[in-house]
Amino acid sequence: MKGYKINIVGNSDQELDAIEMIRKQAFHLKPTGENHYKKHIREGKMIPFSMEKEDGEMIGGCYLGEYRNSIYVYFLFLKPEYQKSGLQLGRNLLLEVLKHKKEIEDILHQSFETSSLHPNCDKVKEVYESRSEERRVG
């Protein structure tokens, strides 16, 4: 994806706090220092991915895990100023992350044939469902 890079976020407090700050901004949540997902990430049950601009600024990300034998997208988020940019960043983030299938399987110790997302936003649902032919991970 030109101009942006997708990375698995490391397990350090600093890295996990940075991605959680972006998630809270995206969902307009209080910017507390708490990160309830660190335990799941450190246990290998959840994988955080970040989306960064070429200059290293983190602008979004997602949290993945396993649910019902599927790669499950728990959260997909962008900083508010990037959400309606017209650049399809959320869509591109999701498609790029799913290219990391082997790494996801290694971390979660499982093989997957499908991915799933249960969006609470019609726009996200529309984008995800429009790519139904790409839902099969592989």
Coordinates of N, CA and C in Angstrom, one line a residue:
M1 N 0.9 -1.2 0.0 CA 0.0 0.0 0.0 C 0.9 1.2 0.0
K2 N 0.9 2.0 -1.0 CA 1.8 3.1 -1.3 C 1.6 4.2 -0.2
G3 N 2.7 4.6 0.4 CA 2.6 5.7 1.4 C 2.3 5.3 2.8
Y4 N 2.0 4.0 3.0 CA 1.6 3.6 4.3 C 2.2 2.2 4.5
K5 N 2.5 1.9 5.8 CA 3.0 0.5 6.0 C 2.2 -0.1 7.2
I6 N 2.1 -1.4 7.2 CA 1.4 -2.1 8.1 C 2.4 -3.0 8.9
N7 N 2.3 -2.9 10.3 CA 3.3 -3.7 11.1 C 2.5 -4.3 12.2
I8 N 3.0 -5.5 12.6 CA 2.6 -6.1 13.9 C 3.2 -5.3 15.0
V9 N 2.4 -4.8 15.9 CA 2.9 -4.0 17.1 C 3.6 -4.9 18.1
G10 N 4.7 -4.5 18.6 CA 5.5 -5.3 19.6 C 4.8 -5.3 20.9
N11 N 5.3 -6.0 21.9 CA 4.7 -6.2 23.2 C 5.1 -5.3 24.2
S12 N 6.0 -4.3 23.9 CA 6.4 -3.4 24.9 C 5.3 -2.5 25.4
D13 N 5.3 -2.0 26.6 CA 4.3 -1.1 27.1 C 4.2 0.1 26.2
Q14 N 5.3 0.7 25.8 CA 5.3 1.9 25.0 C 4.5 1.6 23.6
E15 N 4.8 0.5 23.0 CA 4.2 0.2 21.7 C 2.7 -0.1 21.9
L16 N 2.3 -0.8 22.9 CA 0.9 -1.2 23.2 C 0.1 0.1 23.6
D17 N 0.7 0.9 24.4 CA 0.1 2.2 24.8 C -0.2 3.1 23.6
A18 N 0.8 3.1 22.6 CA 0.6 4.0 21.5 C -0.5 3.5 20.6
I19 N -0.6 2.2 20.3 CA -1.7 1.7 19.5 C -3.1 1.9 20.2
E20 N -3.1 1.7 21.5 CA -4.3 1.9 22.2 C -4.8 3.3 22.3
M21 N -3.8 4.2 22.3 CA -4.2 5.7 22.2 C -4.9 6.0 20.9
I22 N -4.4 5.4 19.8 CA -5.0 5.6 18.5 C -6.4 5.0 18.5
R23 N -6.6 3.8 19.1 CA -7.9 3.2 19.1 C -8.9 4.1 19.9
K24 N -8.4 4.6 21.0 CA -9.3 5.4 21.8 C -9.7 6.7 21.1
Q25 N -8.7 7.3 20.4 CA -9.1 8.5 19.6 C -10.1 8.2 18.6
A26 N -9.9 7.1 17.9 CA -10.8 6.7 16.8 C -12.3 6.5 17.3
F27 N -12.4 6.0 18.5 CA -13.8 5.7 19.0 C -14.2 6.7 20.0
H28 N -13.5 7.8 20.1 CA -13.8 8.9 21.0 C -13.9 8.5 22.5
L29 N -13.0 7.7 22.9 CA -13.0 7.2 24.3 C -12.0 8.0 25.1
K30 N -12.2 8.0 26.4 CA -11.3 8.7 27.3 C -9.9 8.2 27.2
P31 N -8.9 9.2 27.1 CA -7.5 8.8 26.9 C -6.8 8.4 28.2
T32 N -7.3 7.3 28.9 CA -6.7 6.8 30.1 C -5.4 6.1 29.8
G33 N -4.6 5.8 30.8 CA -3.4 5.1 30.6 C -3.6 3.6 30.6
E34 N -4.8 3.1 30.9 CA -5.1 1.7 31.0 C -5.2 1.1 29.6
N35 N -4.7 -0.1 29.5 CA -4.8 -0.9 28.3 C -5.3 -2.3 28.6
H36 N -6.5 -2.6 28.5 CA -7.1 -3.8 28.9 C -6.7 -5.0 28.0
Y37 N -6.1 -4.7 26.9 CA -5.8 -5.7 25.9 C -4.4 -6.3 26.0
K38 N -3.6 -5.6 26.8 CA -2.2 -6.1 26.9 C -2.1 -7.5 27.3
K39 N -2.9 -8.0 28.2 CA -2.8 -9.4 28.7 C -3.1 -10.3 27.5
H40 N -4.1 -10.1 26.8 CA -4.5 -10.9 25.6 C -3.4 -10.9 24.6
I41 N -2.8 -9.7 24.3 CA -1.8 -9.6 23.4 C -0.5 -10.4 23.8
R42 N -0.1 -10.2 25.0 CA 1.1 -10.9 25.6 C 0.9 -12.4 25.7
E43 N -0.4 -12.8 25.8 CA -0.6 -14.3 25.9 C -0.8 -14.9 24.5
G44 N -0.7 -14.0 23.4 CA -0.8 -14.5 22.1 C -2.2 -14.8 21.6
K45 N -3.2 -14.2 22.3 CA -4.6 -14.4 21.9 C -5.1 -13.3 21.1
M46 N -4.4 -12.2 21.0 CA -4.8 -11.1 20.2 C -3.5 -10.5 19.5
I47 N -3.7 -10.0 18.3 CA -2.5 -9.4 17.6 C -2.9 -8.0 17.2
P48 N -2.1 -7.0 17.6 CA -2.3 -5.7 17.2 C -1.5 -5.3 15.9
F49 N -2.1 -4.7 14.9 CA -1.4 -4.2 13.8 C -1.5 -2.7 13.8
S50 N -0.5 -2.1 13.3 CA -0.6 -0.6 13.2 C -0.5 -0.2 11.7
M51 N -1.0 0.9 11.4 CA -0.9 1.5 10.1 C -0.1 2.8 10.3
E52 N 1.0 3.0 9.6 CA 1.8 4.2 9.8 C 2.1 4.9 8.4
K53 N 2.2 6.2 8.5 CA 2.6 6.9 7.3 C 4.1 6.7 7.1
E54 N 4.6 7.1 6.0 CA 6.0 7.0 5.7 C 6.9 7.7 6.7
D55 N 6.4 8.7 7.3 CA 7.2 9.4 8.3 C 7.1 8.8 9.7
G56 N 6.5 7.6 9.8 CA 6.4 6.9 11.1 C 5.2 7.2 12.0
E57 N 4.4 8.2 11.6 CA 3.2 8.6 12.4 C 2.2 7.5 12.3
M58 N 1.8 6.9 13.5 CA 0.8 5.9 13.5 C -0.6 6.6 13.3
I59 N -1.4 6.1 12.4 CA -2.7 6.7 12.1 C -3.9 5.8 12.3
G60 N -3.6 4.5 12.5 CA -4.6 3.5 12.6 C -4.1 2.2 13.0
G61 N -5.0 1.2 13.0 CA -4.6 -0.1 13.3 C -5.8 -1.1 13.4
C62 N -5.5 -2.3 13.9 CA -6.6 -3.2 14.1 C -6.1 -4.3 15.1
Y63 N -7.0 -4.9 15.8 CA -6.7 -6.0 16.7 C -7.4 -7.2 16.2
L64 N -6.6 -8.3 16.0 CA -7.1 -9.6 15.5 C -7.0 -10.6 16.5
G65 N -7.8 -11.7 16.4 CA -7.7 -12.8 17.2 C -8.4 -14.0 16.5
E66 N -8.7 -15.0 17.3 CA -9.4 -16.2 16.7 C -10.8 -16.2 17.3
Y67 N -11.8 -16.5 16.5 CA -13.1 -16.7 17.0 C -13.8 -17.7 16.0
R68 N -14.3 -18.8 16.6 CA -15.0 -19.8 15.8 C -14.2 -20.3 14.6
N69 N -12.9 -20.6 14.8 CA -12.1 -21.0 13.7 C -11.9 -20.0 12.6
S70 N -11.9 -18.8 12.9 CA -11.8 -17.7 11.9 C -10.8 -16.7 12.4
I71 N -10.1 -16.0 11.5 CA -9.4 -14.8 11.9 C -10.4 -13.7 12.2
Y72 N -10.5 -13.3 13.4 CA -11.6 -12.4 13.8 C -11.0 -11.0 14.0
V73 N -11.6 -10.0 13.3 CA -11.2 -8.6 13.5 C -12.0 -8.0 14.6
Y74 N -11.3 -7.8 15.8 CA -12.0 -7.2 16.9 C -12.3 -5.7 16.7
F75 N -11.2 -5.0 16.3 CA -11.3 -3.6 16.1 C -10.6 -3.2 14.8
L76 N -11.1 -2.3 14.1 CA -10.5 -1.7 12.9 C -10.7 -0.2 13.1
F77 N -9.6 0.6 13.2 CA -9.7 2.0 13.6 C -8.7 2.9 12.9
L78 N -9.1 4.1 12.7 CA -8.2 5.2 12.2 C -8.5 6.4 13.0
K79 N -7.4 7.2 13.1 CA -7.6 8.5 13.8 C -8.7 9.3 13.1
P80 N -9.5 10.0 13.9 CA -10.7 10.7 13.3 C -10.4 11.5 12.0
E81 N -9.3 12.2 12.0 CA -9.0 13.0 10.8 C -8.7 12.2 9.5
Y82 N -8.5 10.9 9.6 CA -8.2 10.0 8.5 C -9.5 9.2 8.1
Q83 N -10.5 9.2 8.9 CA -11.6 8.3 8.7 C -12.4 8.6 7.5
K84 N -12.6 9.9 7.1 CA -13.3 10.2 5.9 C -12.5 10.9 4.9
S85 N -11.3 10.4 4.7 CA -10.3 11.1 3.8 C -10.6 10.7 2.4
G86 N -11.4 9.7 2.1 CA -11.6 9.3 0.7 C -10.5 8.4 0.2
L87 N -9.5 8.1 1.0 CA -8.4 7.3 0.6 C -8.6 5.8 0.8
Q88 N -9.7 5.4 1.3 CA -10.1 4.0 1.6 C -9.0 3.3 2.5
L89 N -8.5 4.1 3.5 CA -7.5 3.6 4.4 C -7.9 2.4 5.2
G90 N -9.1 2.4 5.7 CA -9.6 1.3 6.5 C -9.7 0.0 5.7
R91 N -10.2 0.1 4.5 CA -10.4 -1.0 3.6 C -9.0 -1.5 3.3
N92 N -8.1 -0.6 2.9 CA -6.7 -1.0 2.6 C -6.0 -1.7 3.8
L93 N -6.2 -1.1 4.9 CA -5.6 -1.7 6.2 C -6.1 -3.1 6.3
L94 N -7.3 -3.4 6.2 CA -7.9 -4.7 6.4 C -7.3 -5.6 5.3
L95 N -7.3 -5.2 4.1 CA -6.8 -6.1 3.0 C -5.3 -6.4 3.2
E96 N -4.5 -5.4 3.7 CA -3.1 -5.6 3.9 C -2.8 -6.6 5.1
V97 N -3.6 -6.4 6.1 CA -3.4 -7.2 7.3 C -3.7 -8.7 7.0
L98 N -4.7 -8.9 6.2 CA -5.1 -10.3 5.8 C -4.0 -11.0 5.0
K99 N -3.1 -10.2 4.4 CA -1.9 -10.8 3.7 C -0.9 -11.4 4.6
H100 N -1.1 -11.1 5.9 CA -0.1 -11.6 6.9 C -0.7 -12.9 7.5
K101 N -1.4 -13.7 6.8 CA -2.1 -14.9 7.2 C -1.1 -15.8 7.9
K102 N 0.0 -16.1 7.4 CA 1.0 -17.0 7.9 C 1.5 -16.6 9.3
E103 N 1.8 -15.3 9.4 CA 2.3 -14.7 10.7 C 1.1 -14.8 11.7
I104 N -0.1 -14.5 11.3 CA -1.2 -14.6 12.2 C -1.4 -16.0 12.7
E105 N -1.3 -17.0 11.8 CA -1.5 -18.4 12.2 C -0.4 -18.8 13.1
D106 N 0.8 -18.4 12.9 CA 2.0 -18.7 13.8 C 1.7 -18.2 15.2
I107 N 1.3 -17.0 15.3 CA 1.1 -16.4 16.6 C 0.0 -17.0 17.3
L108 N -1.1 -17.3 16.6 CA -2.3 -17.9 17.2 C -2.3 -19.4 17.3
H109 N -1.3 -20.0 16.7 CA -1.1 -21.5 16.7 C -2.3 -22.2 16.1
Q110 N -2.7 -21.7 14.9 CA -3.9 -22.3 14.3 C -3.9 -22.0 12.8
S111 N -4.5 -22.8 12.0 CA -4.7 -22.5 10.6 C -6.1 -22.0 10.4
F112 N -6.2 -21.1 9.4 CA -7.5 -20.4 9.2 C -7.9 -20.5 7.7
E113 N -9.1 -20.7 7.4 CA -9.6 -20.6 6.0 C -10.5 -19.4 5.8
T114 N -11.0 -18.8 6.8 CA -11.8 -17.6 6.7 C -11.4 -16.5 7.7
S115 N -12.0 -15.3 7.4 CA -11.8 -14.2 8.3 C -13.2 -13.7 8.6
S116 N -13.4 -13.0 9.7 CA -14.7 -12.5 10.0 C -14.6 -11.2 10.7
L117 N -15.6 -10.4 10.5 CA -15.7 -9.0 11.1 C -17.2 -8.8 11.4
H118 N -17.5 -8.3 12.5 CA -18.9 -8.0 12.9 C -19.0 -6.5 13.1
P119 N -19.2 -5.8 12.1 CA -19.1 -4.3 12.2 C -20.4 -3.7 12.8
N120 N -20.2 -2.7 13.6 CA -21.3 -1.9 14.1 C -21.6 -0.7 13.3
C121 N -21.0 -0.6 12.2 CA -21.1 0.6 11.3 C -21.4 0.1 9.9
D122 N -22.5 0.7 9.3 CA -22.9 0.3 8.0 C -21.8 0.4 7.0
K123 N -21.0 1.5 7.0 CA -20.0 1.7 6.0 C -18.9 0.6 6.1
V124 N -18.5 0.2 7.3 CA -17.5 -0.9 7.4 C -18.1 -2.2 6.9
K125 N -19.4 -2.5 7.3 CA -20.0 -3.7 6.8 C -20.1 -3.7 5.3
E126 N -20.4 -2.6 4.7 CA -20.5 -2.5 3.2 C -19.2 -2.8 2.6
V127 N -18.1 -2.3 3.1 CA -16.8 -2.5 2.6 C -16.4 -3.9 2.7
Y128 N -16.6 -4.5 3.9 CA -16.2 -5.9 4.2 C -17.0 -6.8 3.3
E129 N -18.3 -6.6 3.2 CA -19.1 -7.5 2.4 C -18.8 -7.4 0.9
S130 N -18.4 -6.2 0.5 CA -18.1 -6.0 -1.0 C -16.9 -6.8 -1.4
R131 N -16.1 -7.2 -0.4 CA -14.9 -8.0 -0.7 C -15.1 -9.5 -0.3
S132 N -16.4 -9.9 -0.4 CA -16.7 -11.3 0.0 C -15.9 -12.3 -0.7
E133 N -15.5 -12.1 -2.0 CA -14.7 -13.0 -2.7 C -13.3 -13.1 -2.1
E134 N -12.9 -12.1 -1.3 CA -11.5 -12.1 -0.7 C -11.6 -12.6 0.7
R135 N -12.8 -12.9 1.2 CA -12.9 -13.3 2.6 C -12.1 -14.6 2.9
R136 N -12.1 -15.4 1.9 CA -11.3 -16.7 2.1 C -9.9 -16.3 2.1
V137 N -9.3 -16.5 3.3 CA -7.9 -16.1 3.5 C -7.0 -17.1 2.8
G138 N -6.0 -16.6 2.1 CA -5.1 -17.6 1.5 C -4.4 -17.0 0.4

